mmCIF file of C-alpha atoms in Angstrom:
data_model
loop_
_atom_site.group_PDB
_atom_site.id
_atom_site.type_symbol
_atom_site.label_atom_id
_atom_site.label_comp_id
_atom_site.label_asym_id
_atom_site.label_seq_id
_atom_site.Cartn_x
_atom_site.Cartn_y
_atom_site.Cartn_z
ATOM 1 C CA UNK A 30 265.378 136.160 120.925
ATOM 2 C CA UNK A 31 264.926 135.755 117.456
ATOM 3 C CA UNK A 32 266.081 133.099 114.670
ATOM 4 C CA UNK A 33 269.097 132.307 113.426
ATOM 5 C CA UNK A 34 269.172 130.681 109.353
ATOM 6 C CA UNK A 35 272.286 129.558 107.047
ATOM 7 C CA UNK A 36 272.773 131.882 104.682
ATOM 8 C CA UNK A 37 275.534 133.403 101.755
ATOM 9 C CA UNK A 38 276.668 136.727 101.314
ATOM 10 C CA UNK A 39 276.279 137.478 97.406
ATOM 11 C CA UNK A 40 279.126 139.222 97.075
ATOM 12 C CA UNK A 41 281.872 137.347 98.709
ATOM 13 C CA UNK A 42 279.982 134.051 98.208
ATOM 14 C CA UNK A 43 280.961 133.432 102.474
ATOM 15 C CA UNK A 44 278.704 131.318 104.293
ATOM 16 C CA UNK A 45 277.434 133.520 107.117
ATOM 17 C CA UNK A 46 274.973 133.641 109.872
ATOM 18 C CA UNK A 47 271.568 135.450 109.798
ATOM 19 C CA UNK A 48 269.880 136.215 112.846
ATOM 20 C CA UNK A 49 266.418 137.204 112.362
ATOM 21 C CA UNK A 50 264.585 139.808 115.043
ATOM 22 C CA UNK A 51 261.286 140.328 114.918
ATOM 23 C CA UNK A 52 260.535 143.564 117.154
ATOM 24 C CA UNK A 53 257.135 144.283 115.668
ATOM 25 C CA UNK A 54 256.330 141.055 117.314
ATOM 26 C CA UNK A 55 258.349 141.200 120.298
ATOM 27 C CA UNK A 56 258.126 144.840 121.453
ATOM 28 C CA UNK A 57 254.938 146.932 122.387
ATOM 29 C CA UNK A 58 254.060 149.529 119.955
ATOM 30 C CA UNK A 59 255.100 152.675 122.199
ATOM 31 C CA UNK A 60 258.706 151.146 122.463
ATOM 32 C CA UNK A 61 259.310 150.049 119.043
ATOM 33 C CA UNK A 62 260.849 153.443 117.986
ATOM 34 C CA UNK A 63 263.257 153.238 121.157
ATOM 35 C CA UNK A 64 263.818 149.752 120.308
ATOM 36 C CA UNK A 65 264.755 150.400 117.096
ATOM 37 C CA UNK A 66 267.232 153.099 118.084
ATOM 38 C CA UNK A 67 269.161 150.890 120.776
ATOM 39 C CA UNK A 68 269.514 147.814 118.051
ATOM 40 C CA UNK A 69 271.230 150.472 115.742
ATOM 41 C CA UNK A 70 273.326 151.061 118.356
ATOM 42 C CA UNK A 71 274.130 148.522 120.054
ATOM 43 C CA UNK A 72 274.708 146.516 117.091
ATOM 44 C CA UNK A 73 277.421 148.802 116.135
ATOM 45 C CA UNK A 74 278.955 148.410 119.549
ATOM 46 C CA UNK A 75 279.392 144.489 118.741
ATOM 47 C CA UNK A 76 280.609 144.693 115.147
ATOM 48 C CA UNK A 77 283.635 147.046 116.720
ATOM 49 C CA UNK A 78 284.544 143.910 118.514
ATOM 50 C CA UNK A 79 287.074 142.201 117.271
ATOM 51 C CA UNK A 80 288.938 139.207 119.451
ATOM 52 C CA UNK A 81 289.512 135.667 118.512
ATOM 53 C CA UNK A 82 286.792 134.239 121.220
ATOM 54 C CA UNK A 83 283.945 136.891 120.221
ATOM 55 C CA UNK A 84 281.775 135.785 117.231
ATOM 56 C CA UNK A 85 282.162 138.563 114.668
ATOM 57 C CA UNK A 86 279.028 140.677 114.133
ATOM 58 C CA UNK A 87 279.627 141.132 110.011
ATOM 59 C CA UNK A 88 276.885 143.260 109.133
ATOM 60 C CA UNK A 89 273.410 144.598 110.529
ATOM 61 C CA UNK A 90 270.120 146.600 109.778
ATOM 62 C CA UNK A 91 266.293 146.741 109.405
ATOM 63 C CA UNK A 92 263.740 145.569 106.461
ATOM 64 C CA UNK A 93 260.187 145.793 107.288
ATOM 65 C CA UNK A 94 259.892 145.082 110.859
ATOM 66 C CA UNK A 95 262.343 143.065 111.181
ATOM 67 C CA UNK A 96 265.751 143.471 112.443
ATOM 68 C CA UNK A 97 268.583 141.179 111.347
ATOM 69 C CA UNK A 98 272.436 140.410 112.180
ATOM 70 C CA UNK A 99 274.769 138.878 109.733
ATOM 71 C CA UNK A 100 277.686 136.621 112.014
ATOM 72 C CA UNK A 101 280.653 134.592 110.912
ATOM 73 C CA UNK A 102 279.732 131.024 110.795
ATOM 74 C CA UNK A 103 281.267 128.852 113.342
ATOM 75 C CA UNK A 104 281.008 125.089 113.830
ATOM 76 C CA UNK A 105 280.167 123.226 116.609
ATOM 77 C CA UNK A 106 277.640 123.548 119.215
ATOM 78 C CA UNK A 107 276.702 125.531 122.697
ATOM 79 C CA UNK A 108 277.588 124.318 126.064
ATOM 80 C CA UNK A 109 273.752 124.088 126.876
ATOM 81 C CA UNK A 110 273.871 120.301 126.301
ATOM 82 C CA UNK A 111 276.987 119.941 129.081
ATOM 83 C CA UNK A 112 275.224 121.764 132.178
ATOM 84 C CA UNK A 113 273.607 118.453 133.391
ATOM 85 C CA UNK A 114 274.807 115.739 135.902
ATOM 86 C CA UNK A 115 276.112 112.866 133.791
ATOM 87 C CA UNK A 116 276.651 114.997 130.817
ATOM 88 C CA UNK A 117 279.489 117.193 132.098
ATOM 89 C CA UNK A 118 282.826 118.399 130.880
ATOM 90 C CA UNK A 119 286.216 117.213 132.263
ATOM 91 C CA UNK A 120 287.280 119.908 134.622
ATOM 92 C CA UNK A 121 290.336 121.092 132.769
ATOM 93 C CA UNK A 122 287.917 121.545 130.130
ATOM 94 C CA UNK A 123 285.665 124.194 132.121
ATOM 95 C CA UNK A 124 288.534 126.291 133.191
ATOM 96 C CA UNK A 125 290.248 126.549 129.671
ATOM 97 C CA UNK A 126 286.672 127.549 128.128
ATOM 98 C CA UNK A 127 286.027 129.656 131.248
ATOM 99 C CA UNK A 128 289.429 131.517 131.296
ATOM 100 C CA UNK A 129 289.303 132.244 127.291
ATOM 101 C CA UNK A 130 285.789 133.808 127.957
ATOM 102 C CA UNK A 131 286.630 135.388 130.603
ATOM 103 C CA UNK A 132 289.508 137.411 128.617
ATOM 104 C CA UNK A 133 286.877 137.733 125.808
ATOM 105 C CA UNK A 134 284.643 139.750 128.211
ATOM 106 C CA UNK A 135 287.849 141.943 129.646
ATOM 107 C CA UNK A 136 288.783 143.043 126.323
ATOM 108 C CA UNK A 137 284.705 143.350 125.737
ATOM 109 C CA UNK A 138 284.661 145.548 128.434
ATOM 110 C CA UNK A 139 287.891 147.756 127.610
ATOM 111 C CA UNK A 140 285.608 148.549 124.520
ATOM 112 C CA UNK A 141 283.460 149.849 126.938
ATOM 113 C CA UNK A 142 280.616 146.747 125.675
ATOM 114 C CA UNK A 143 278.702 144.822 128.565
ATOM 115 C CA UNK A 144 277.182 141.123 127.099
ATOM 116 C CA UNK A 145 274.487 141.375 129.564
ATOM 117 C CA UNK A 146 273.096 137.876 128.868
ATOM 118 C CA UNK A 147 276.156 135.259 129.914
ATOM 119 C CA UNK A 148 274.737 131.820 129.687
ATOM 120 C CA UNK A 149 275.678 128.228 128.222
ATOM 121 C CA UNK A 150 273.543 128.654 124.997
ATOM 122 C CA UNK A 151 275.642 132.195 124.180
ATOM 123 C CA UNK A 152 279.025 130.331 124.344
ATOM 124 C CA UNK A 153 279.705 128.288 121.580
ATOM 125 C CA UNK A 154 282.658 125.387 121.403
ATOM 126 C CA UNK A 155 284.296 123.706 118.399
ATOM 127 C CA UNK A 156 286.706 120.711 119.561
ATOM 128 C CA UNK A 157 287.758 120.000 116.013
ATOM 129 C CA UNK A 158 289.280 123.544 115.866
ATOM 130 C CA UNK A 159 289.555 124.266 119.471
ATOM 131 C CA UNK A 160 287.119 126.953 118.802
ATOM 132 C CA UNK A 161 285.694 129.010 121.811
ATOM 133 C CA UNK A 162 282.612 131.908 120.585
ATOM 134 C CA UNK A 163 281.470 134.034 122.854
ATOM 135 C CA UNK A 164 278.080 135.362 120.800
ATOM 136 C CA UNK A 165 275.150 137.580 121.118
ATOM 137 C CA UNK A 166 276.803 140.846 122.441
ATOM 138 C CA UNK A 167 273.867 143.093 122.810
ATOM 139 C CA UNK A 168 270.833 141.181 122.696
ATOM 140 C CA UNK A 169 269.753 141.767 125.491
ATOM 141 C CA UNK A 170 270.347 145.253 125.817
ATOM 142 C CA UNK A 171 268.070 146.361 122.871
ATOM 143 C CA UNK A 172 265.078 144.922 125.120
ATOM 144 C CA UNK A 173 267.109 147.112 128.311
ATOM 145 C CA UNK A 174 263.878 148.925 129.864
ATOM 146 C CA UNK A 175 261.748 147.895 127.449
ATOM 147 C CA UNK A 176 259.067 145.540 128.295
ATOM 148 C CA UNK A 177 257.997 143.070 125.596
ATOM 149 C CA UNK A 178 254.442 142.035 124.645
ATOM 150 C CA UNK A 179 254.075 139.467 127.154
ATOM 151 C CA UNK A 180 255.575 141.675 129.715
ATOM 152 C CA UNK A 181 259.015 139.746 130.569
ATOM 153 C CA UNK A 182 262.345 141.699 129.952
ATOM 154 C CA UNK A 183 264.515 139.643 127.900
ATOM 155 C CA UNK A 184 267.505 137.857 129.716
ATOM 156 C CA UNK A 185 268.028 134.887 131.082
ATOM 157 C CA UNK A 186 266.827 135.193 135.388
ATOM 158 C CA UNK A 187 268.962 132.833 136.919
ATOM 159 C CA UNK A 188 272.369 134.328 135.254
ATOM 160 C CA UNK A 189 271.460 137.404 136.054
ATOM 161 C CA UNK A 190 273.745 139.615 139.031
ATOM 162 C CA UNK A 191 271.863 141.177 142.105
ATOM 163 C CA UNK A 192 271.928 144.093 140.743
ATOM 164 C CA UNK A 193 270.986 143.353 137.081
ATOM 165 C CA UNK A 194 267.967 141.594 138.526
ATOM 166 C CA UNK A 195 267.252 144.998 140.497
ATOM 167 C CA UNK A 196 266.782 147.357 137.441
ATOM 168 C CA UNK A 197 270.574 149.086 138.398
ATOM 169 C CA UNK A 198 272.879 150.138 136.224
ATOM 170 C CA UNK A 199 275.113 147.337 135.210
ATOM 171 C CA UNK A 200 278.992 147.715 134.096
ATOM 172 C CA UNK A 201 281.597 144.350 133.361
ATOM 173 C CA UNK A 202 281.538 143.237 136.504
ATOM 174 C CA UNK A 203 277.740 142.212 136.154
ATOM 175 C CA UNK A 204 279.243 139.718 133.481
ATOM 176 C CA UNK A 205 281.565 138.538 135.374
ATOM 177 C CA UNK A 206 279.020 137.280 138.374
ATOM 178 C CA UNK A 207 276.899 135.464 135.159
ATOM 179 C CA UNK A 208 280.098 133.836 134.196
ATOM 180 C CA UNK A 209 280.518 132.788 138.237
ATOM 181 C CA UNK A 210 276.935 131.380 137.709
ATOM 182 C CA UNK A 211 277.849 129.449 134.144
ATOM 183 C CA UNK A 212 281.097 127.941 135.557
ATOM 184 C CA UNK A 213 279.361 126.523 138.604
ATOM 185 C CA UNK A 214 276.828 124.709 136.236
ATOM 186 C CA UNK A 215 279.631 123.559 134.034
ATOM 187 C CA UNK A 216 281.332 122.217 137.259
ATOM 188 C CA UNK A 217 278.249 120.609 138.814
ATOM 189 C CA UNK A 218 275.259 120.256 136.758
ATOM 190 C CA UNK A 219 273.383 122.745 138.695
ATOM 191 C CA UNK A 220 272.967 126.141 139.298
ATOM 192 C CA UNK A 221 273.794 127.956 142.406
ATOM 193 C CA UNK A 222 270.404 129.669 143.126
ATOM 194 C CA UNK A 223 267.106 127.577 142.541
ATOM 195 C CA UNK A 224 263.495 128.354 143.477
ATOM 196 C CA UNK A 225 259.902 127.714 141.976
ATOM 197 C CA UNK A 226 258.666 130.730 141.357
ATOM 198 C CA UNK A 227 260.523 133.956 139.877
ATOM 199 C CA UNK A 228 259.949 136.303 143.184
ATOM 200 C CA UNK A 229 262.041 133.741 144.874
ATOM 201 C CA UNK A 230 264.699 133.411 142.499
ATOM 202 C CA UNK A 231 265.446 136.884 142.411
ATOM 203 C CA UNK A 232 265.195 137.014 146.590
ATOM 204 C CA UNK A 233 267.499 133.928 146.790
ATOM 205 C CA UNK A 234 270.028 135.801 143.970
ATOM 206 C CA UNK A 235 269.626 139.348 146.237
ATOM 207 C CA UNK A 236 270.547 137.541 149.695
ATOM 208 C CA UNK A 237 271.561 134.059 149.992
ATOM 209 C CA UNK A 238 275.143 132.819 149.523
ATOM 210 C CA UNK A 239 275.865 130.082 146.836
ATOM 211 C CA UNK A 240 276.456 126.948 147.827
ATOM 212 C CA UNK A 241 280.089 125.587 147.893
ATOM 213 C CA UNK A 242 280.919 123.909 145.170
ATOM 214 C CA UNK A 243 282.234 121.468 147.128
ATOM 215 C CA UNK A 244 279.145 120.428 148.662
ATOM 216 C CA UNK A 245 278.666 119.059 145.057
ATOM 217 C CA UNK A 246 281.664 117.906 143.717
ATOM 218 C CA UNK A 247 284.148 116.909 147.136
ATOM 219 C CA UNK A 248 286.814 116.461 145.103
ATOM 220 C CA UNK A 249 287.274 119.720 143.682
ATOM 221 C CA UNK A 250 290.306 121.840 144.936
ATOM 222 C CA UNK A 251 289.750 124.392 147.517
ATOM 223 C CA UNK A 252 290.953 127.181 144.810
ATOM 224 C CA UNK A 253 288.514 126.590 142.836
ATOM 225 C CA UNK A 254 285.725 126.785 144.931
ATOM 226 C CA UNK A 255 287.550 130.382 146.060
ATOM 227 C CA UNK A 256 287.536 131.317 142.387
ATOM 228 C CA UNK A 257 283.709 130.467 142.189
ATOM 229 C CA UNK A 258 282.746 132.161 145.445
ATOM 230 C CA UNK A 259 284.658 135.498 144.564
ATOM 231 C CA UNK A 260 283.190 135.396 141.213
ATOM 232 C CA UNK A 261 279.320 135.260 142.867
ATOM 233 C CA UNK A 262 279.823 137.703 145.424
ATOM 234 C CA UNK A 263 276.624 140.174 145.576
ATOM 235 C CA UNK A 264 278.184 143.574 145.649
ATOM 236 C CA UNK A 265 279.894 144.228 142.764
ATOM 237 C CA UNK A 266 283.040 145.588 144.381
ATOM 238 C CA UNK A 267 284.038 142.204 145.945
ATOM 239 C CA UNK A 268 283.911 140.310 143.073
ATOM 240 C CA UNK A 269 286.880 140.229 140.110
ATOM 241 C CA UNK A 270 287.596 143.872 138.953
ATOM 242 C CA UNK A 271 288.045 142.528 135.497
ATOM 243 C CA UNK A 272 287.881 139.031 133.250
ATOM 244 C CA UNK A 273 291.518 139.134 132.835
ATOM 245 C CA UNK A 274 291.825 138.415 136.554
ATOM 246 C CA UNK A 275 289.404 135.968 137.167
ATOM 247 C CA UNK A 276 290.828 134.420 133.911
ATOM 248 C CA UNK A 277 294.466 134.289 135.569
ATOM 249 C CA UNK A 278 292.932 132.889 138.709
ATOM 250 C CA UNK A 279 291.004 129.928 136.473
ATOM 251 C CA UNK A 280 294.314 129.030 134.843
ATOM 252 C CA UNK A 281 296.559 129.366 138.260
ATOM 253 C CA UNK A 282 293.840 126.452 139.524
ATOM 254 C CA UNK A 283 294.308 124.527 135.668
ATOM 255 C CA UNK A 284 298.047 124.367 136.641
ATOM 256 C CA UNK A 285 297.275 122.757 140.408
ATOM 257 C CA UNK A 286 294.675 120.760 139.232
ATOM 258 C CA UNK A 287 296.615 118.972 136.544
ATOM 259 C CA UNK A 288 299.817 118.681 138.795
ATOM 260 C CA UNK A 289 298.071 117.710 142.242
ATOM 261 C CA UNK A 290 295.112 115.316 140.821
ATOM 262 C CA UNK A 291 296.339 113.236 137.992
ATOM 263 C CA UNK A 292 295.048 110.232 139.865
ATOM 264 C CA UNK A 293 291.494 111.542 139.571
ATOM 265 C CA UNK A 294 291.912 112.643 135.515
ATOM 266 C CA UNK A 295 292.763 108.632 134.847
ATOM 267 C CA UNK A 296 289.551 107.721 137.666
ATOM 268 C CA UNK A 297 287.548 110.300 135.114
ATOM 269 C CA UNK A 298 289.249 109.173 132.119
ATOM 270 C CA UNK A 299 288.191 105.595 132.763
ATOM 271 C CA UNK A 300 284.660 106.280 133.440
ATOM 272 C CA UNK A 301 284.587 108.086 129.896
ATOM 273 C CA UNK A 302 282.193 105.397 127.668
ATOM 274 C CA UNK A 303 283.183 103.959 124.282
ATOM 275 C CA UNK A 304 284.116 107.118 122.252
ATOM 276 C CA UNK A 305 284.548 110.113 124.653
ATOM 277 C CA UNK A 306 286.966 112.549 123.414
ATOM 278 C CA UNK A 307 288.732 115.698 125.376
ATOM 279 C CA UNK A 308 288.629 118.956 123.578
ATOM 280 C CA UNK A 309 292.053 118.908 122.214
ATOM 281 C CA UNK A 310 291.993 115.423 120.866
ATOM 282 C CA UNK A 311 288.709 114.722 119.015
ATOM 283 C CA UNK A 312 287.880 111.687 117.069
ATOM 284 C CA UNK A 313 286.137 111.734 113.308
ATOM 285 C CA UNK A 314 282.365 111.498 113.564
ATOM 286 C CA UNK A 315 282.851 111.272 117.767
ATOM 287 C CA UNK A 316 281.206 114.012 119.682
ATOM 288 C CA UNK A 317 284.204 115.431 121.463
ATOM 289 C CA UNK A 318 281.530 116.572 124.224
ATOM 290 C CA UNK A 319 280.603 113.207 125.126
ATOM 291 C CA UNK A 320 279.364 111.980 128.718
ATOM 292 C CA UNK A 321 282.898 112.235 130.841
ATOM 293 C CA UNK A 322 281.361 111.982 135.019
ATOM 294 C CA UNK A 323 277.845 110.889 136.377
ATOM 295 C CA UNK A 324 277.072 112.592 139.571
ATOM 296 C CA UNK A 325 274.755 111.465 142.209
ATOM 297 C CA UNK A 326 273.094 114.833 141.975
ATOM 298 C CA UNK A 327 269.426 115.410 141.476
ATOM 299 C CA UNK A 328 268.761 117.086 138.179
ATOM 300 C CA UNK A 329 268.426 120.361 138.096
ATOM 301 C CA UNK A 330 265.415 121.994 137.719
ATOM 302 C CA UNK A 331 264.889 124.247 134.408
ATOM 303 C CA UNK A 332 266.176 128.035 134.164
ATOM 304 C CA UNK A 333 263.125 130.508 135.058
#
């Protein structure tokens, strides 16, 4: 929702952010004003936020019909690119970035903020600086009840809890399930619900269990597929109360995984091509991201 340009802030001469939303455009006419009202406000909400692993909302308002968000500028890039088979991090790489957003969201949600719209493209990674951004706090809440001109509510389907999905009211623990849903991408290069058609997505999110992560990647520890499972539950009271537990449960599996499987980070290591960097030791001009594991998965199909 909306486009995001380079820009500088005349009076401190800072290179910022500028996200550009065009609610004119997006909204229907007879929720504009409520539209409107919820930005203001929610907007707020994320500039209060301030954490190392939350990209800092600087500044916001309206001109015209346009609404618009000033950020802090961050390098590198979103983890969209590292949700496919083949293309996927090391997996002491997915539990760091998953634990640090997890405690982004539990201090998110001490604020009393929900995200609302966890996915890969809303978490943002800089190896150089071992940067992790958690961004777009709110979005997705201005367009909360509001249907927009096409007649989809904004949010991303497949990262969405049961109950989010429903129409219910949400609270942290709804971000928590989405993060369940990014790490078992990150971990397997697919997601743990797929259908073809959006009535089936949101049946197959409201009843049927994940898949094991196992079933996907064998080697994975048992702990970890625990960790995923508890995270995806359906009713919100058997998932993790809070992201600071379900970010001490990601690094409790770090800790085994480094210490049990060091065979399989040199088999990993060794399939890495020419280049291939880890997060904490990038190489000038190498994508730090690079390819790391091909699995003999199908692709997965597209998010809804």
């Amino acid at each position: 929702m909306g486009a995001v340009y380079l820009a500088t802030d005349l009076q401190t001469g800072r290179q910022v952010a500028l996200k550009l939303l065009s609610l004119q455009r997006e909204f229907s006419p007879e929720d504009l004003a409520e539209v409107r009202q919820r930005f203001l406000r929610e907007s707020r909400a994320a500039s209060s936020l301030h954490h190392p692993d939350i990209l800092e909302v600087l500044e916001s308002g309206e001109a015209g019909s346009d609404a618009w968000i000033v950020m802090e500028l961050v390098q590198g890039q979103d983890l969209s690119a590292y949700t496919r088979s083949g293309q996927l991090l090391p997996v002491s790489q997915v539990l760091k970035i998953t634990a640090r957003v997890a405690r982004a969201l539990a201090y998110a949600h001490r604020q009393g903020v929900v995200h609302r719209d966890i996915k890969p493209a809303n978490v943002l990674v800089d190896p150089v600086h071992d940067s992790v951004k958690l961004s777009d706090f709110g979005i997705a809440r201005i367009a909360d009840g509001s249907r927009t001109r096409t007649g989809l509510v904004l949010g991303t389907p497949s990262f969405m809890s049961p109950e989010q999905l429903a129409g219910l009211r949400v609270d942290g623990r709804s971000d928590l399930y989405s993060l369940g849903v990014l790490l078992f991408q990150l971990l397997t290069g697919q997601l743990p619900h797929q259908a073809e058609s959006m009535a089936r997505l949101m049946n197959a999110i409201a009843n049927e269990p994940a898949a094991d992560v196992r079933r996907l990647r064998p080697q994975l520890p048992e702990s970890l597929a625990m960790v995923v499972a508890l995270a995806l539950e359906k009713r919100p009271e058997l998932r993790y109360a809070n992201g600071d537990q379900f970010a001490d449960d990601l690094d409790a599996v770090a800790r085994q995984w480094v210490e049990a499987m060091p065979e399989l980070d040199l088999d990993l290591a060794a399939q890495q091509p020419p280049g291939a960097q880890t997060l904490h030791a990038p190489a000038q001009n190498v994508d730090a991201f690079a390819q790391t594991q091909a699995l003999d998965a199908r692709d997965p199909r597209h998010n809804p």
